[in-house]
Amino acid sequence: GSLCTVELSLAPGQSGFVVFNHDKPGYRKAIVTDVVSSTVKEIEGGWDISFRPKLDAEFTMADQPLEDFSASSDDRIRYFAGTAVYTKDIEISPEDLGRSRKVTLDLGILNDIVDITVNGKDAGVLWYPPYTTDITGFLKRGTNRLQISVTNNWTNRLIGDEQYEADFEWGRDRGASMGRAMKGFPEWFLKGEDRPSKDRKGFIIWSYFRKDTPLEPAGLVGPVRLDFQEVTEIR
């Protein structure tokens, strides 16, 4: 058969599938556009945030600035692990959605994975930087609702647990690189009783974290920007 060449450009951490359907030849080339002009606008002001921790009760905060959760003075946020849902309404003018127009959402700094919804429609998942995506097809003239659901890992929550006395016994500490194991399941666990500590949320049999382990960056830090582009088709 004839030789087929596929050109791929992958960002760090990105992956993808290349599928050839040999039963139905005659592939169409994707439309390629070039940017004629670009205007970038930062989405300013606060966001409504719904905090949905994996191991604790949900809580909400209105009109919040974007910040690294690990720098917060609120322990619920500082040691947060789970999904934080950011919601904000933005205005899109008729001129922004013309035939040769394209709007790209740029989330800036983000930790670690994000699910984007625009006007109630799924606009995709991003799990590697740069956290940018084309949202043109989801926008409408006037008021549009952005919902940015950011999920981080559970490292900070486990470090948060270490701020409180353990309600079980750790075995020999092998150091930061080797960690330490739970010496044995505690009586309250074996008997199915309520946990004595209400502040410790995780329950793991091996840990590498200590009270003074540095926290990891978490949440949407931004800045969040919209890139309004005028494009022209080149292929």
PDB file of C-alpha atoms in Angstrom:
ATOM      1  CA  GLY A   1       0.000   0.000   0.000  1.00  0.00           C
ATOM      2  CA  SER A   2       0.931   3.669  -0.124  1.00  0.00           C
ATOM      3  CA  LEU A   3       3.047   5.274   2.578  1.00  0.00           C
ATOM      4  CA  CYS A   4       1.149   7.349   5.130  1.00  0.00           C
ATOM      5  CA  THR A   5       2.872   9.978   7.265  1.00  0.00           C
ATOM      6  CA  VAL A   6       1.360  11.392  10.449  1.00  0.00           C
ATOM      7  CA  GLU A   7       2.871  14.455  12.078  1.00  0.00           C
ATOM      8  CA  LEU A   8       2.315  14.771  15.826  1.00  0.00           C
ATOM      9  CA  SER A   9       3.258  17.575  18.197  1.00  0.00           C
ATOM     10  CA  LEU A  10       2.901  16.585  21.865  1.00  0.00           C
ATOM     11  CA  ALA A  11       3.374  18.764  24.927  1.00  0.00           C
ATOM     12  CA  PRO A  12       5.117  17.351  28.030  1.00  0.00           C
ATOM     13  CA  GLY A  13       2.765  14.858  29.684  1.00  0.00           C
ATOM     14  CA  GLN A  14       0.407  14.774  26.684  1.00  0.00           C
ATOM     15  CA  SER A  15      -0.672  11.578  24.948  1.00  0.00           C
ATOM     16  CA  GLY A  16      -3.043  10.626  22.186  1.00  0.00           C
ATOM     17  CA  PHE A  17      -4.357   7.921  19.871  1.00  0.00           C
ATOM     18  CA  VAL A  18      -3.724   7.529  16.166  1.00  0.00           C
ATOM     19  CA  VAL A  19      -6.406   5.326  14.591  1.00  0.00           C
ATOM     20  CA  PHE A  20      -6.403   4.154  10.967  1.00  0.00           C
ATOM     21  CA  ASN A  21      -9.668   2.838   9.583  1.00  0.00           C
ATOM     22  CA  HIS A  22      -8.521   0.651   6.695  1.00  0.00           C
ATOM     23  CA  ASP A  23     -12.085  -0.269   5.730  1.00  0.00           C
ATOM     24  CA  LYS A  24     -12.979   3.330   4.894  1.00  0.00           C
ATOM     25  CA  PRO A  25     -10.150   5.105   3.102  1.00  0.00           C
ATOM     26  CA  GLY A  26     -10.282   8.729   2.055  1.00  0.00           C
ATOM     27  CA  TYR A  27      -9.431  10.717   5.164  1.00  0.00           C
ATOM     28  CA  ARG A  28     -10.128  14.438   5.214  1.00  0.00           C
ATOM     29  CA  LYS A  29      -7.436  16.781   6.388  1.00  0.00           C
ATOM     30  CA  ALA A  30      -8.294  18.848   9.437  1.00  0.00           C
ATOM     31  CA  ILE A  31      -8.866  22.552   8.882  1.00  0.00           C
ATOM     32  CA  VAL A  32      -5.768  24.531   9.804  1.00  0.00           C
ATOM     33  CA  THR A  33      -6.042  28.220  10.634  1.00  0.00           C
ATOM     34  CA  ASP A  34      -3.575  31.029  11.134  1.00  0.00           C
ATOM     35  CA  VAL A  35      -4.050  33.854  13.644  1.00  0.00           C
ATOM     36  CA  VAL A  36      -4.396  37.255  11.968  1.00  0.00           C
ATOM     37  CA  SER A  37      -4.798  39.242  15.197  1.00  0.00           C
ATOM     38  CA  SER A  38      -5.167  38.491  18.893  1.00  0.00           C
ATOM     39  CA  THR A  39      -6.516  40.378  21.911  1.00  0.00           C
ATOM     40  CA  VAL A  40      -5.977  38.866  25.356  1.00  0.00           C
ATOM     41  CA  LYS A  41      -8.236  39.913  28.234  1.00  0.00           C
ATOM     42  CA  GLU A  42      -7.839  38.801  31.833  1.00  0.00           C
ATOM     43  CA  ILE A  43     -10.994  37.702  33.644  1.00  0.00           C
ATOM     44  CA  GLU A  44     -10.896  39.944  36.686  1.00  0.00           C
ATOM     45  CA  GLY A  45     -12.763  39.826  39.975  1.00  0.00           C
ATOM     46  CA  GLY A  46     -13.655  37.054  42.374  1.00  0.00           C
ATOM     47  CA  TRP A  47     -14.997  33.561  41.763  1.00  0.00           C
ATOM     48  CA  ASP A  48     -17.615  31.547  43.638  1.00  0.00           C
ATOM     49  CA  ILE A  49     -15.891  28.374  44.797  1.00  0.00           C
ATOM     50  CA  SER A  50     -17.507  25.143  45.939  1.00  0.00           C
ATOM     51  CA  PHE A  51     -14.984  23.052  47.863  1.00  0.00           C
ATOM     52  CA  ARG A  52     -15.698  19.347  47.640  1.00  0.00           C
ATOM     53  CA  PRO A  53     -13.099  17.544  49.755  1.00  0.00           C
ATOM     54  CA  LYS A  54     -12.854  13.822  49.254  1.00  0.00           C
ATOM     55  CA  LEU A  55     -12.764  13.108  52.989  1.00  0.00           C
ATOM     56  CA  ASP A  56     -14.811  15.904  54.570  1.00  0.00           C
ATOM     57  CA  ALA A  57     -17.949  18.028  54.270  1.00  0.00           C
ATOM     58  CA  GLU A  58     -18.484  20.334  51.293  1.00  0.00           C
ATOM     59  CA  PHE A  59     -18.382  24.098  51.828  1.00  0.00           C
ATOM     60  CA  THR A  60     -18.671  27.167  49.599  1.00  0.00           C
ATOM     61  CA  MET A  61     -17.098  30.622  49.492  1.00  0.00           C
ATOM     62  CA  ALA A  62     -18.305  33.537  47.353  1.00  0.00           C
ATOM     63  CA  ASP A  63     -16.346  36.166  45.421  1.00  0.00           C
ATOM     64  CA  GLN A  64     -12.928  34.681  46.143  1.00  0.00           C
ATOM     65  CA  PRO A  65      -9.631  35.712  44.533  1.00  0.00           C
ATOM     66  CA  LEU A  66      -7.540  33.057  42.825  1.00  0.00           C
ATOM     67  CA  GLU A  67      -4.791  31.748  45.095  1.00  0.00           C
ATOM     68  CA  ASP A  68      -2.633  28.744  45.783  1.00  0.00           C
ATOM     69  CA  PHE A  69      -4.575  26.766  48.399  1.00  0.00           C
ATOM     70  CA  SER A  70      -1.370  25.800  50.207  1.00  0.00           C
ATOM     71  CA  ALA A  71      -0.776  29.500  51.056  1.00  0.00           C
ATOM     72  CA  SER A  72      -4.214  29.982  52.660  1.00  0.00           C
ATOM     73  CA  SER A  73      -4.608  30.813  56.361  1.00  0.00           C
ATOM     74  CA  ASP A  74      -7.785  28.675  56.450  1.00  0.00           C
ATOM     75  CA  ASP A  75      -6.815  25.084  57.307  1.00  0.00           C
ATOM     76  CA  ARG A  76      -9.827  23.734  55.383  1.00  0.00           C
ATOM     77  CA  ILE A  77      -8.287  25.219  52.235  1.00  0.00           C
ATOM     78  CA  ARG A  78      -4.612  24.942  53.182  1.00  0.00           C
ATOM     79  CA  TYR A  79      -4.900  21.148  53.549  1.00  0.00           C
ATOM     80  CA  PHE A  80      -7.604  20.683  50.934  1.00  0.00           C
ATOM     81  CA  ALA A  81      -7.683  17.547  48.784  1.00  0.00           C
ATOM     82  CA  GLY A  82     -10.519  16.973  46.344  1.00  0.00           C
ATOM     83  CA  THR A  83     -12.326  19.036  43.704  1.00  0.00           C
ATOM     84  CA  ALA A  84     -12.812  22.800  43.865  1.00  0.00           C
ATOM     85  CA  VAL A  85     -15.466  24.109  41.468  1.00  0.00           C
ATOM     86  CA  TYR A  86     -14.946  27.728  40.369  1.00  0.00           C
ATOM     87  CA  THR A  87     -17.962  29.503  38.853  1.00  0.00           C
ATOM     88  CA  LYS A  88     -18.118  32.884  37.137  1.00  0.00           C
ATOM     89  CA  ASP A  89     -20.264  34.690  34.548  1.00  0.00           C
ATOM     90  CA  ILE A  90     -18.531  36.471  31.680  1.00  0.00           C
ATOM     91  CA  GLU A  91     -19.846  38.717  28.917  1.00  0.00           C
ATOM     92  CA  ILE A  92     -19.232  37.939  25.231  1.00  0.00           C
ATOM     93  CA  SER A  93     -20.050  40.547  22.573  1.00  0.00           C
ATOM     94  CA  PRO A  94     -21.533  39.688  19.137  1.00  0.00           C
ATOM     95  CA  GLU A  95     -18.284  40.817  17.506  1.00  0.00           C
ATOM     96  CA  ASP A  96     -16.332  38.182  19.460  1.00  0.00           C
ATOM     97  CA  LEU A  97     -18.248  35.339  17.779  1.00  0.00           C
ATOM     98  CA  GLY A  98     -18.017  36.246  14.114  1.00  0.00           C
ATOM     99  CA  ARG A  99     -17.368  33.673  11.392  1.00  0.00           C
ATOM    100  CA  SER A 100     -13.596  34.187  11.435  1.00  0.00           C
ATOM    101  CA  ARG A 101     -13.366  34.540  15.221  1.00  0.00           C
ATOM    102  CA  LYS A 102     -11.937  32.143  17.788  1.00  0.00           C
ATOM    103  CA  VAL A 103     -11.908  32.342  21.583  1.00  0.00           C
ATOM    104  CA  THR A 104      -9.333  30.430  23.611  1.00  0.00           C
ATOM    105  CA  LEU A 105      -9.511  29.974  27.377  1.00  0.00           C
ATOM    106  CA  ASP A 106      -6.143  30.140  29.164  1.00  0.00           C
ATOM    107  CA  LEU A 107      -6.225  29.049  32.811  1.00  0.00           C
ATOM    108  CA  GLY A 108      -2.623  29.967  33.625  1.00  0.00           C
ATOM    109  CA  ILE A 109      -1.176  28.086  36.625  1.00  0.00           C
ATOM    110  CA  LEU A 110      -3.305  25.146  37.773  1.00  0.00           C
ATOM    111  CA  ASN A 111      -2.844  22.101  40.023  1.00  0.00           C
ATOM    112  CA  ASP A 112      -3.494  19.343  38.986  1.00  0.00           C
ATOM    113  CA  ILE A 113      -6.321  18.426  36.561  1.00  0.00           C
ATOM    114  CA  VAL A 114      -9.350  20.387  35.334  1.00  0.00           C
ATOM    115  CA  ASP A 115     -12.794  19.697  33.889  1.00  0.00           C
ATOM    116  CA  ILE A 116     -14.249  22.696  32.027  1.00  0.00           C
ATOM    117  CA  THR A 117     -17.951  23.431  31.531  1.00  0.00           C
ATOM    118  CA  VAL A 118     -19.272  26.376  29.522  1.00  0.00           C
ATOM    119  CA  ASN A 119     -23.002  27.160  29.701  1.00  0.00           C
ATOM    120  CA  GLY A 120     -23.652  23.695  31.107  1.00  0.00           C
ATOM    121  CA  LYS A 121     -21.848  21.915  28.267  1.00  0.00           C
ATOM    122  CA  ASP A 122     -18.749  19.769  28.698  1.00  0.00           C
ATOM    123  CA  ALA A 123     -15.805  21.669  27.184  1.00  0.00           C
ATOM    124  CA  GLY A 124     -13.194  19.021  27.949  1.00  0.00           C
ATOM    125  CA  VAL A 125     -10.575  17.913  30.455  1.00  0.00           C
ATOM    126  CA  LEU A 126      -7.010  19.252  30.688  1.00  0.00           C
ATOM    127  CA  TRP A 127      -4.303  17.448  32.637  1.00  0.00           C
ATOM    128  CA  TYR A 128      -1.038  18.967  31.393  1.00  0.00           C
ATOM    129  CA  PRO A 129       0.229  22.523  30.821  1.00  0.00           C
ATOM    130  CA  PRO A 130      -0.362  24.798  29.085  1.00  0.00           C
ATOM    131  CA  TYR A 131      -3.958  24.691  30.355  1.00  0.00           C
ATOM    132  CA  THR A 132      -5.538  26.223  27.255  1.00  0.00           C
ATOM    133  CA  THR A 133      -8.498  25.154  25.126  1.00  0.00           C
ATOM    134  CA  ASP A 134     -10.723  26.480  22.329  1.00  0.00           C
ATOM    135  CA  ILE A 135     -14.181  27.277  23.756  1.00  0.00           C
ATOM    136  CA  THR A 136     -15.606  29.130  20.732  1.00  0.00           C
ATOM    137  CA  GLY A 137     -18.281  26.534  20.005  1.00  0.00           C
ATOM    138  CA  PHE A 138     -19.645  26.680  23.562  1.00  0.00           C
ATOM    139  CA  LEU A 139     -20.082  30.440  23.790  1.00  0.00           C
ATOM    140  CA  LYS A 140     -23.120  32.590  23.026  1.00  0.00           C
ATOM    141  CA  ARG A 141     -23.719  36.296  22.797  1.00  0.00           C
ATOM    142  CA  GLY A 142     -24.256  37.972  26.146  1.00  0.00           C
ATOM    143  CA  THR A 143     -23.787  36.294  29.530  1.00  0.00           C
ATOM    144  CA  ASN A 144     -21.893  32.997  29.620  1.00  0.00           C
ATOM    145  CA  ARG A 145     -21.249  30.809  32.662  1.00  0.00           C
ATOM    146  CA  LEU A 146     -17.814  29.278  33.192  1.00  0.00           C
ATOM    147  CA  GLN A 147     -17.406  26.350  35.562  1.00  0.00           C
ATOM    148  CA  ILE A 148     -13.832  25.264  36.224  1.00  0.00           C
ATOM    149  CA  SER A 149     -13.558  22.072  38.296  1.00  0.00           C
ATOM    150  CA  VAL A 150      -9.996  21.625  39.590  1.00  0.00           C
ATOM    151  CA  THR A 151      -8.899  18.437  41.335  1.00  0.00           C
ATOM    152  CA  ASN A 152      -5.624  18.084  43.228  1.00  0.00           C
ATOM    153  CA  ASN A 153      -3.980  15.048  44.815  1.00  0.00           C
ATOM    154  CA  TRP A 154      -4.224  14.152  48.502  1.00  0.00           C
ATOM    155  CA  THR A 155      -0.684  15.065  49.624  1.00  0.00           C
ATOM    156  CA  ASN A 156      -1.685  18.255  51.462  1.00  0.00           C
ATOM    157  CA  ARG A 157      -4.535  16.518  53.277  1.00  0.00           C
ATOM    158  CA  LEU A 158      -2.145  13.847  54.570  1.00  0.00           C
ATOM    159  CA  ILE A 159       0.295  16.538  55.703  1.00  0.00           C
ATOM    160  CA  GLY A 160      -2.644  18.259  57.384  1.00  0.00           C
ATOM    161  CA  ASP A 161      -3.417  15.075  59.271  1.00  0.00           C
ATOM    162  CA  GLU A 162       0.094  15.095  60.706  1.00  0.00           C
ATOM    163  CA  GLN A 163      -0.664  18.384  62.492  1.00  0.00           C
ATOM    164  CA  TYR A 164      -2.752  16.310  64.935  1.00  0.00           C
ATOM    165  CA  GLU A 165      -1.868  13.451  67.229  1.00  0.00           C
ATOM    166  CA  ALA A 166      -2.289  10.046  65.577  1.00  0.00           C
ATOM    167  CA  ASP A 167      -5.136   7.839  66.816  1.00  0.00           C
ATOM    168  CA  PHE A 168      -3.066   4.748  66.004  1.00  0.00           C
ATOM    169  CA  GLU A 169       0.583   3.790  66.485  1.00  0.00           C
ATOM    170  CA  TRP A 170       3.285   4.301  63.857  1.00  0.00           C
ATOM    171  CA  GLY A 171       6.055   1.748  63.531  1.00  0.00           C
ATOM    172  CA  ARG A 172       9.758   2.489  63.082  1.00  0.00           C
ATOM    173  CA  ASP A 173      10.455   5.677  61.135  1.00  0.00           C
ATOM    174  CA  ARG A 174      12.743   4.886  58.179  1.00  0.00           C
ATOM    175  CA  GLY A 175      13.196   8.508  57.162  1.00  0.00           C
ATOM    176  CA  ALA A 176      11.633  10.736  54.526  1.00  0.00           C
ATOM    177  CA  SER A 177      12.641   8.519  51.589  1.00  0.00           C
ATOM    178  CA  MET A 178      11.505   5.211  53.137  1.00  0.00           C
ATOM    179  CA  GLY A 179       8.541   6.321  55.213  1.00  0.00           C
ATOM    180  CA  ARG A 180       6.901   4.569  58.132  1.00  0.00           C
ATOM    181  CA  ALA A 181       4.194   1.960  58.468  1.00  0.00           C
ATOM    182  CA  MET A 182       1.210   1.690  60.764  1.00  0.00           C
ATOM    183  CA  LYS A 183       2.287  -0.709  63.510  1.00  0.00           C
ATOM    184  CA  GLY A 184      -1.069  -2.431  63.542  1.00  0.00           C
ATOM    185  CA  PHE A 185      -4.743  -1.692  63.059  1.00  0.00           C
ATOM    186  CA  PRO A 186      -6.050   0.169  66.128  1.00  0.00           C
ATOM    187  CA  GLU A 187      -8.749  -1.315  68.349  1.00  0.00           C
ATOM    188  CA  TRP A 188     -11.369   1.271  67.366  1.00  0.00           C
ATOM    189  CA  PHE A 189     -10.913   0.272  63.724  1.00  0.00           C
ATOM    190  CA  LEU A 190     -11.061  -3.468  64.366  1.00  0.00           C
ATOM    191  CA  LYS A 191     -14.189  -3.070  66.495  1.00  0.00           C
ATOM    192  CA  GLY A 192     -15.913  -0.762  63.997  1.00  0.00           C
ATOM    193  CA  GLU A 193     -16.127   2.069  66.529  1.00  0.00           C
ATOM    194  CA  ASP A 194     -16.152   5.808  65.820  1.00  0.00           C
ATOM    195  CA  ARG A 195     -12.753   7.282  65.161  1.00  0.00           C
ATOM    196  CA  PRO A 196     -11.317   9.076  68.237  1.00  0.00           C
ATOM    197  CA  SER A 197      -9.750  11.856  66.155  1.00  0.00           C
ATOM    198  CA  LYS A 198     -12.161  14.097  64.253  1.00  0.00           C
ATOM    199  CA  ASP A 199      -9.339  16.151  62.751  1.00  0.00           C
ATOM    200  CA  ARG A 200      -7.441  13.382  60.957  1.00  0.00           C
ATOM    201  CA  LYS A 201      -9.252  12.592  57.698  1.00  0.00           C
ATOM    202  CA  GLY A 202      -7.072   9.990  56.020  1.00  0.00           C
ATOM    203  CA  PHE A 203      -6.379   6.450  57.159  1.00  0.00           C
ATOM    204  CA  ILE A 204      -3.329   4.948  55.477  1.00  0.00           C
ATOM    205  CA  ILE A 205      -1.043   2.102  56.529  1.00  0.00           C
ATOM    206  CA  TRP A 206       2.137   3.691  55.149  1.00  0.00           C
ATOM    207  CA  SER A 207       3.143   7.335  54.959  1.00  0.00           C
ATOM    208  CA  TYR A 208       6.063   9.475  53.804  1.00  0.00           C
ATOM    209  CA  PHE A 209       4.688  12.691  55.262  1.00  0.00           C
ATOM    210  CA  ARG A 210       5.557  14.555  58.465  1.00  0.00           C
ATOM    211  CA  LYS A 211       4.210  17.637  60.230  1.00  0.00           C
ATOM    212  CA  ASP A 212       6.846  19.825  58.555  1.00  0.00           C
ATOM    213  CA  THR A 213       6.684  18.278  55.052  1.00  0.00           C
ATOM    214  CA  PRO A 214       6.365  21.152  52.523  1.00  0.00           C
ATOM    215  CA  LEU A 215       2.884  21.506  51.072  1.00  0.00           C
ATOM    216  CA  GLU A 216       2.333  21.137  47.331  1.00  0.00           C
ATOM    217  CA  PRO A 217       0.749  23.881  45.172  1.00  0.00           C
ATOM    218  CA  ALA A 218      -3.000  23.333  44.780  1.00  0.00           C
ATOM    219  CA  GLY A 219      -6.009  24.877  43.056  1.00  0.00           C
ATOM    220  CA  LEU A 220      -6.448  27.397  40.263  1.00  0.00           C
ATOM    221  CA  VAL A 221      -3.882  30.176  40.557  1.00  0.00           C
ATOM    222  CA  GLY A 222      -4.367  31.725  37.125  1.00  0.00           C
ATOM    223  CA  PRO A 223      -4.444  34.337  35.835  1.00  0.00           C
ATOM    224  CA  VAL A 224      -7.444  33.218  33.754  1.00  0.00           C
ATOM    225  CA  ARG A 225      -7.501  34.895  30.358  1.00  0.00           C
ATOM    226  CA  LEU A 226      -9.570  34.873  27.182  1.00  0.00           C
ATOM    227  CA  ASP A 227      -7.703  35.162  23.890  1.00  0.00           C
ATOM    228  CA  PHE A 228      -9.973  36.690  21.243  1.00  0.00           C
ATOM    229  CA  GLN A 229      -8.510  35.849  17.832  1.00  0.00           C
ATOM    230  CA  GLU A 230      -9.264  36.653  14.230  1.00  0.00           C
ATOM    231  CA  VAL A 231      -8.218  33.670  12.134  1.00  0.00           C
ATOM    232  CA  THR A 232      -7.938  32.726   8.487  1.00  0.00           C
ATOM    233  CA  GLU A 233      -8.017  29.270   6.965  1.00  0.00           C
ATOM    234  CA  ILE A 234      -4.718  28.198   5.413  1.00  0.00           C
ATOM    235  CA  ARG A 235      -5.531  24.578   4.567  1.00  0.00           C
TER     236      ARG A 235
END
